[in-house]
Short mmCIF file of C-alpha atoms in Angstrom, two decimals:
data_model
loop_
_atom_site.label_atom_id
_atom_site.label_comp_id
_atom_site.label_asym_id
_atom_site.label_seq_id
_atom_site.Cartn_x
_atom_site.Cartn_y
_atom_site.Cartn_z
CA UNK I 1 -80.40 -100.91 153.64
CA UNK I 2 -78.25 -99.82 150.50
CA UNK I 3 -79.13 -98.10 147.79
CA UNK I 4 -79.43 -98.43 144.41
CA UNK I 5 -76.21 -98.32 142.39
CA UNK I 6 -74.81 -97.02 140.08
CA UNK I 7 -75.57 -99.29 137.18
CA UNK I 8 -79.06 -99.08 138.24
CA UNK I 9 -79.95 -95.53 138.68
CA UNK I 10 -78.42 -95.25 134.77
CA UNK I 11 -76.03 -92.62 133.85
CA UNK I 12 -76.69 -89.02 134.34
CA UNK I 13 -78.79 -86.87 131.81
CA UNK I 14 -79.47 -90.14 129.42
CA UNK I 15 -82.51 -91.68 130.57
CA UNK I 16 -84.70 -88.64 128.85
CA UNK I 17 -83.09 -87.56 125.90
CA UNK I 18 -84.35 -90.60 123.49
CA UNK I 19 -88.11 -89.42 125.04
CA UNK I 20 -87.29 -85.72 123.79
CA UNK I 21 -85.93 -86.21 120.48
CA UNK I 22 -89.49 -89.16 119.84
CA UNK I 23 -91.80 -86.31 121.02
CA UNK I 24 -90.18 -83.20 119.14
CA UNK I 25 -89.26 -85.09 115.55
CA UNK I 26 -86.40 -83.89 113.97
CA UNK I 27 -85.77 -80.13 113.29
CA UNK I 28 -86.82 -78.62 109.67
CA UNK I 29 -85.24 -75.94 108.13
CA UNK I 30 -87.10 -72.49 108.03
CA UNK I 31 -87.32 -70.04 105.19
CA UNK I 32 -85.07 -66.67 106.06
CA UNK I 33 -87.58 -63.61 105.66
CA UNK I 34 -85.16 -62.37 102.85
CA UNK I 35 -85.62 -65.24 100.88
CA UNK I 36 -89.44 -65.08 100.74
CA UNK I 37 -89.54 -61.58 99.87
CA UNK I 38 -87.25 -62.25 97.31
CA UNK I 39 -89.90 -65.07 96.00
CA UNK I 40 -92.72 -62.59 96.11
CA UNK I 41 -90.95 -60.37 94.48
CA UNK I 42 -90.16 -62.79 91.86
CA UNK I 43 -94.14 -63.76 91.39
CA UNK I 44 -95.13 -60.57 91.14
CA UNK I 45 -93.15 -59.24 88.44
CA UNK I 46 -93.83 -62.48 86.36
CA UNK I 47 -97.67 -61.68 87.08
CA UNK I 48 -97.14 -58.29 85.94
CA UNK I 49 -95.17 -59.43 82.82
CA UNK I 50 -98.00 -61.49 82.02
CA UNK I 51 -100.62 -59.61 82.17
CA UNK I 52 -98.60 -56.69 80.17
CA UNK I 53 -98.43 -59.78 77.37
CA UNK I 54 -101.74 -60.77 77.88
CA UNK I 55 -102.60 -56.53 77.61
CA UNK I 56 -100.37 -55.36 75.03
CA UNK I 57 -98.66 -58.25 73.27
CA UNK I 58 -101.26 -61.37 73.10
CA UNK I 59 -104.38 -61.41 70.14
CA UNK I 60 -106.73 -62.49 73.31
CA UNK I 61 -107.91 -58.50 73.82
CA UNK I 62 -107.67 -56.89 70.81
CA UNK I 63 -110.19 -54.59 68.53
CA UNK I 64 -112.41 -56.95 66.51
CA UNK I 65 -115.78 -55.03 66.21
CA UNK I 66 -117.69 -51.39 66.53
CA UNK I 67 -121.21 -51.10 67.83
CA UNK I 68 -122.77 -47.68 66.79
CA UNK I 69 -125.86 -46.58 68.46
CA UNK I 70 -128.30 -43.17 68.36
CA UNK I 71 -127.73 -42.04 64.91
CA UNK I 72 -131.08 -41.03 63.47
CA UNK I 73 -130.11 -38.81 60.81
CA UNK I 74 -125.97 -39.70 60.59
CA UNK I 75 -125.74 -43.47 59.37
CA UNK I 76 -123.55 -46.49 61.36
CA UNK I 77 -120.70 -45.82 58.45
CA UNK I 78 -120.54 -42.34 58.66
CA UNK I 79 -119.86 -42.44 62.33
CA UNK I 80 -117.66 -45.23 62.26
CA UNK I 81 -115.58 -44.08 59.73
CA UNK I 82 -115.27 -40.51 61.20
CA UNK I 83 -113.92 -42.50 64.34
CA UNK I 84 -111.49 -44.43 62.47
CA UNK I 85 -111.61 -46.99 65.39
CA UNK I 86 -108.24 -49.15 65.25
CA UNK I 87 -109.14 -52.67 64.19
CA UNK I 88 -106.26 -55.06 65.64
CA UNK I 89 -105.01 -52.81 67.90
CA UNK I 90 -104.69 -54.12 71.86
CA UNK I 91 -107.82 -52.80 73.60
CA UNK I 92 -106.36 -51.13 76.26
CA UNK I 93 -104.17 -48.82 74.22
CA UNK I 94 -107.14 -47.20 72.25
CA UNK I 95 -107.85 -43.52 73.08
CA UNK I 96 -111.03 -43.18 73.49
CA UNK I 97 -110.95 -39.52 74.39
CA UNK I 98 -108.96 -38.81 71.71
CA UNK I 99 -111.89 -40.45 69.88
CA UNK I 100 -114.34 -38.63 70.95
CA UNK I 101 -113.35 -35.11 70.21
CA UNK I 102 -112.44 -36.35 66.46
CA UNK I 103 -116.33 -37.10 66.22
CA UNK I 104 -117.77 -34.36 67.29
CA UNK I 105 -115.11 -32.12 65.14
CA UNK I 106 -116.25 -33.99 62.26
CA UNK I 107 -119.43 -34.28 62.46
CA UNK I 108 -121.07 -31.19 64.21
CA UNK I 109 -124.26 -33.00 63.92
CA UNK I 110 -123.08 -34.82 66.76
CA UNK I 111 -124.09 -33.59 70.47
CA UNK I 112 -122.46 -35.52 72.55
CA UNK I 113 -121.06 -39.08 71.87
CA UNK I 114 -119.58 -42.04 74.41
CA UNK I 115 -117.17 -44.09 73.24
CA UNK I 116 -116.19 -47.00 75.52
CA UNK I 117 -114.54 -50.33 75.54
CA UNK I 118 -116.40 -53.50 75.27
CA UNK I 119 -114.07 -56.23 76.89
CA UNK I 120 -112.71 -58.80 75.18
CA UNK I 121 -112.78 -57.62 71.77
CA UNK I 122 -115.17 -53.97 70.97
CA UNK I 123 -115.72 -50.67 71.12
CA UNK I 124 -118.82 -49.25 71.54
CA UNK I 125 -120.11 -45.89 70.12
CA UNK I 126 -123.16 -44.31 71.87
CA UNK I 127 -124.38 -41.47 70.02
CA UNK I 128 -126.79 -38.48 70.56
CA UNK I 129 -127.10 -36.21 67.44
CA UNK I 130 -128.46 -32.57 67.96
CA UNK I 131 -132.29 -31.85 67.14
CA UNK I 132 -133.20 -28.77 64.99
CA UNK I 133 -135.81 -26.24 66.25
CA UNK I 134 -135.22 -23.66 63.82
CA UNK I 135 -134.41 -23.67 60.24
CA UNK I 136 -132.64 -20.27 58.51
CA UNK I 137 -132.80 -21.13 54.66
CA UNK I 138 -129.96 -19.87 52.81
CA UNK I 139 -129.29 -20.32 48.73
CA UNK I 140 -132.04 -22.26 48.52
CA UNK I 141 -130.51 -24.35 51.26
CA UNK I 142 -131.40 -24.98 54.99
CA UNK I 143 -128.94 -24.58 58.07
CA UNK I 144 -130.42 -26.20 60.98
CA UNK I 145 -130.18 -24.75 64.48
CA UNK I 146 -130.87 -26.71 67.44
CA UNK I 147 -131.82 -25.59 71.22
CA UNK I 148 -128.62 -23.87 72.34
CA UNK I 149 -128.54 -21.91 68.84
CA UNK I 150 -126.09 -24.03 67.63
CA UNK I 151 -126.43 -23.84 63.37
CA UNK I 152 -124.90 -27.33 63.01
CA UNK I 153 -126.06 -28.79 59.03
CA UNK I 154 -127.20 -27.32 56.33
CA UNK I 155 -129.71 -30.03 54.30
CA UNK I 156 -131.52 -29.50 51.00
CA UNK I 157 -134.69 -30.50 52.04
CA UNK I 158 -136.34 -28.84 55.34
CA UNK I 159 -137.44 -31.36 57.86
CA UNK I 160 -140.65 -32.03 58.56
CA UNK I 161 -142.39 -29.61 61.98
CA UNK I 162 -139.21 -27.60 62.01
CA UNK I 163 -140.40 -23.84 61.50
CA UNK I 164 -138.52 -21.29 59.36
CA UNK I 165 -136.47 -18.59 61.50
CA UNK I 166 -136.99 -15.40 59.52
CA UNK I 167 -135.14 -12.53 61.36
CA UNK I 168 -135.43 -9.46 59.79
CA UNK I 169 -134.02 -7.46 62.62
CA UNK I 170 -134.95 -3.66 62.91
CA UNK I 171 -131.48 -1.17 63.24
CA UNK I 172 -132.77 -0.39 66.30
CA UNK I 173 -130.73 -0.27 70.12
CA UNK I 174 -131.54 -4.06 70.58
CA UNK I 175 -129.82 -5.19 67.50
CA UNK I 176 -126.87 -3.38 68.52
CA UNK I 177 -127.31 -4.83 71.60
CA UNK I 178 -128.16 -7.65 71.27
CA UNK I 179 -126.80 -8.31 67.54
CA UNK I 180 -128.21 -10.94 65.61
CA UNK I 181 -127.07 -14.53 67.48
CA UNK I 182 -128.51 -12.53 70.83
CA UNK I 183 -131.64 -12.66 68.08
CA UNK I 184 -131.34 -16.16 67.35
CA UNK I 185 -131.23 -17.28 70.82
CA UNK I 186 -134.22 -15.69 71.83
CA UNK I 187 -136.06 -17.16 68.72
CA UNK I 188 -134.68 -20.46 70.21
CA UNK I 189 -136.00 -20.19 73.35
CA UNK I 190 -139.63 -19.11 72.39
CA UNK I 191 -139.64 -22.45 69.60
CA UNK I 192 -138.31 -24.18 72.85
CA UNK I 193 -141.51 -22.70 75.25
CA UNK I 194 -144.43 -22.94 72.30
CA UNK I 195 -146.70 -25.98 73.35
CA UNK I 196 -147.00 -28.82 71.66
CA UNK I 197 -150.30 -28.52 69.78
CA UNK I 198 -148.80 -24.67 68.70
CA UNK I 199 -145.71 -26.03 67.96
CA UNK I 200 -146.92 -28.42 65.62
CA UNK I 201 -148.57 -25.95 63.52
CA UNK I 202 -146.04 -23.02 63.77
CA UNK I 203 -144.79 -22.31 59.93
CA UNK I 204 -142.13 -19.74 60.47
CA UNK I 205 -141.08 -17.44 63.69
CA UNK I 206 -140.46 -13.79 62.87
CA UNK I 207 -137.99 -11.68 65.08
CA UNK I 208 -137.83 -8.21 64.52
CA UNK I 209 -136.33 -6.96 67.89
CA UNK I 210 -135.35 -8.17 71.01
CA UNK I 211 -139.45 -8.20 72.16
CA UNK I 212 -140.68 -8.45 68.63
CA UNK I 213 -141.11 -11.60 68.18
CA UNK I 214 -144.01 -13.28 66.24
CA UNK I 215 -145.31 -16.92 65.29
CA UNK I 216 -146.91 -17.41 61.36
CA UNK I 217 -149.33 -20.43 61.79
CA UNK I 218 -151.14 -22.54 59.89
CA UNK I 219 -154.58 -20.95 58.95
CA UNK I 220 -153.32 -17.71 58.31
CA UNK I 221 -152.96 -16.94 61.97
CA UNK I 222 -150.66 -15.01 64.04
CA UNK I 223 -149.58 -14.86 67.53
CA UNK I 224 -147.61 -12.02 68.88
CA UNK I 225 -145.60 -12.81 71.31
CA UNK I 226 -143.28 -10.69 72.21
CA UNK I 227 -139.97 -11.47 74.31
CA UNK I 228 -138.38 -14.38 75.34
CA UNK I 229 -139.22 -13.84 79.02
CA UNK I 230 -141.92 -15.48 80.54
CA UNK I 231 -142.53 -18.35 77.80
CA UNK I 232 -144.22 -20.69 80.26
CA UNK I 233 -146.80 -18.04 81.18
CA UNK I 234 -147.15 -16.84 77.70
CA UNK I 235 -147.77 -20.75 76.38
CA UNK I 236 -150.69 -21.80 79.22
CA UNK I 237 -152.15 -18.30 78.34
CA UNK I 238 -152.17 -19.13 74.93
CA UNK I 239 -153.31 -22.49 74.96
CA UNK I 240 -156.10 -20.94 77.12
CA UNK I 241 -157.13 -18.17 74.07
CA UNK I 242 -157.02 -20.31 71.47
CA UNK I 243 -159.26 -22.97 73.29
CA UNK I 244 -161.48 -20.00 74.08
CA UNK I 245 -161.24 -18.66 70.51
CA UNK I 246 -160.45 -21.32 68.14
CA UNK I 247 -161.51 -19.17 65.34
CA UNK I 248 -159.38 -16.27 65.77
CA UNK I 249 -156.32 -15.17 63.32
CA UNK I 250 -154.31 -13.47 65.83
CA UNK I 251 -153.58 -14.26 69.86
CA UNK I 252 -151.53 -11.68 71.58
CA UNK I 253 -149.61 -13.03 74.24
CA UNK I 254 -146.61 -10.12 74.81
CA UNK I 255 -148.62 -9.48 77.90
CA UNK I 256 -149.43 -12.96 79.62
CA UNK I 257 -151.99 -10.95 82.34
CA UNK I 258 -153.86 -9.08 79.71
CA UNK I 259 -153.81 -11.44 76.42
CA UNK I 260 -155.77 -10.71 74.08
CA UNK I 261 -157.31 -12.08 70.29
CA UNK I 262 -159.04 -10.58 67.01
CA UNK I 263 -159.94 -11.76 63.79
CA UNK I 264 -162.53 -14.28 64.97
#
């Protein structure tokens, strides 16, 4: 029996190639990895660009307002002004470091201060002023020192609970020693150790020497109290005497395990 010719077996290598090219779909072009970095490229230095605008160059973040915060004594003006904060300016540019040290130069009242940005359009000022413990009056005048000895004001008026430093050193060894801010410190530290029912009524503390130090209260009474060292002791001791003697004018408390009072 013959077989099929050649008109119907169809010419070689035709029959399938319609089938291929129905199944695949025609061929697209593909990006060349140097053009897309090229493109990224591209985007990412017109983000950058606009967000330098939108930084630097736009009115969307700039300096509109100052919040002030802390001041007891120093008022919102005072600070702000001392701060000179740059209204208008872009946000981003403002030195707030820079800021900070010009406060506390100019107004030694100042302890520490945190100046920060407040996105879109502030700066805030957080502010913690010093405390006095001690008062040294001077022409009539007070300086006020707070808890690290710092003498940071001087007022006209004395504030209210702060007690009068009156060192009269002796010129003894300790004052050469020691010398008189080695005095003042250790008058800190006791006004920083009294308790608070002592503290309250303490007038003036006297330092005569490095462990000659004395407390004038109200009443006429005294409490001697010597050093610096061991001010914890030395307060629940005296807490303890005067509870025991509240009618005494004088508590000595230079010796914290053999106090003693008189006057009663």
């Amino acid at each position: 029996m013959a077989g099929p010719t050649t008109a119907q077996r169809g010419a070689p290598g035709r029959t399938d190639a319609p089938a291929r090219a129905s199944r695949t779909g025609p061929e697209r072009p593909r990006l060349g990895r140097r053009a897309l970095l090229v493109l990224i490229a591209v985007a990412a230095a017109l983000l950058t660009a606009f967000t330098v605008w939108v930084l630097y160059g736009s009115s969307w973040l700039r300096v509109e307002q100052v919040r002030t915060s802390g001041v007891d004594v120093l008022t919102r003006a005072e600070v702000e002004e001392a701060a000179a904060v740059p209204v208008g300016a872009p946000l981003v540019s403002v030195d707030t470091g820079a800021m900070e040290r010009r406060l506390r130069q100019k107004l030694p009242r100042i302890d520490t201060v945190d100046v920060a940005r407040s996105w879109p359009h502030g700066i805030s000022l957080k502010v913690t002023e010093r405390k006095p413990v001690l008062l040294v009056e001077k022409g009539g005048r007070f300086v006020e020192v707070d808890a690290e000895g710092v003498r940071f004001a001087t007022v006209d008026r004395a504030p209210k609970g702060v007690p009068l430093l009156e060192l009269t050193p002796d010129p003894s060894a300790s004052l050469r020693r020691f010398g008189e801010q080695g005095l003042l410190r250790q008058a800190v530290r006791v006004a920083g150790d009294l308790p608070a029912g002592v503290a309250k009524d303490t007038r003036a503390v006297r330092v005569s020497s490095y462990d000659a130090i004395s407390l004038v209260l109200t009443g006429d009474r005294e409490v001697l109290w010597g050093s610096g060292e061991d001010g914890p002791a030395k307060a629940r001791v005296l807490t303890a005497l005067m509870k025991a003697a509240p009618k005494a004018g004088q508590f000595d408390v230079s010796a914290p395990s053999a106090p003693a009072e008189s006057g009663s």
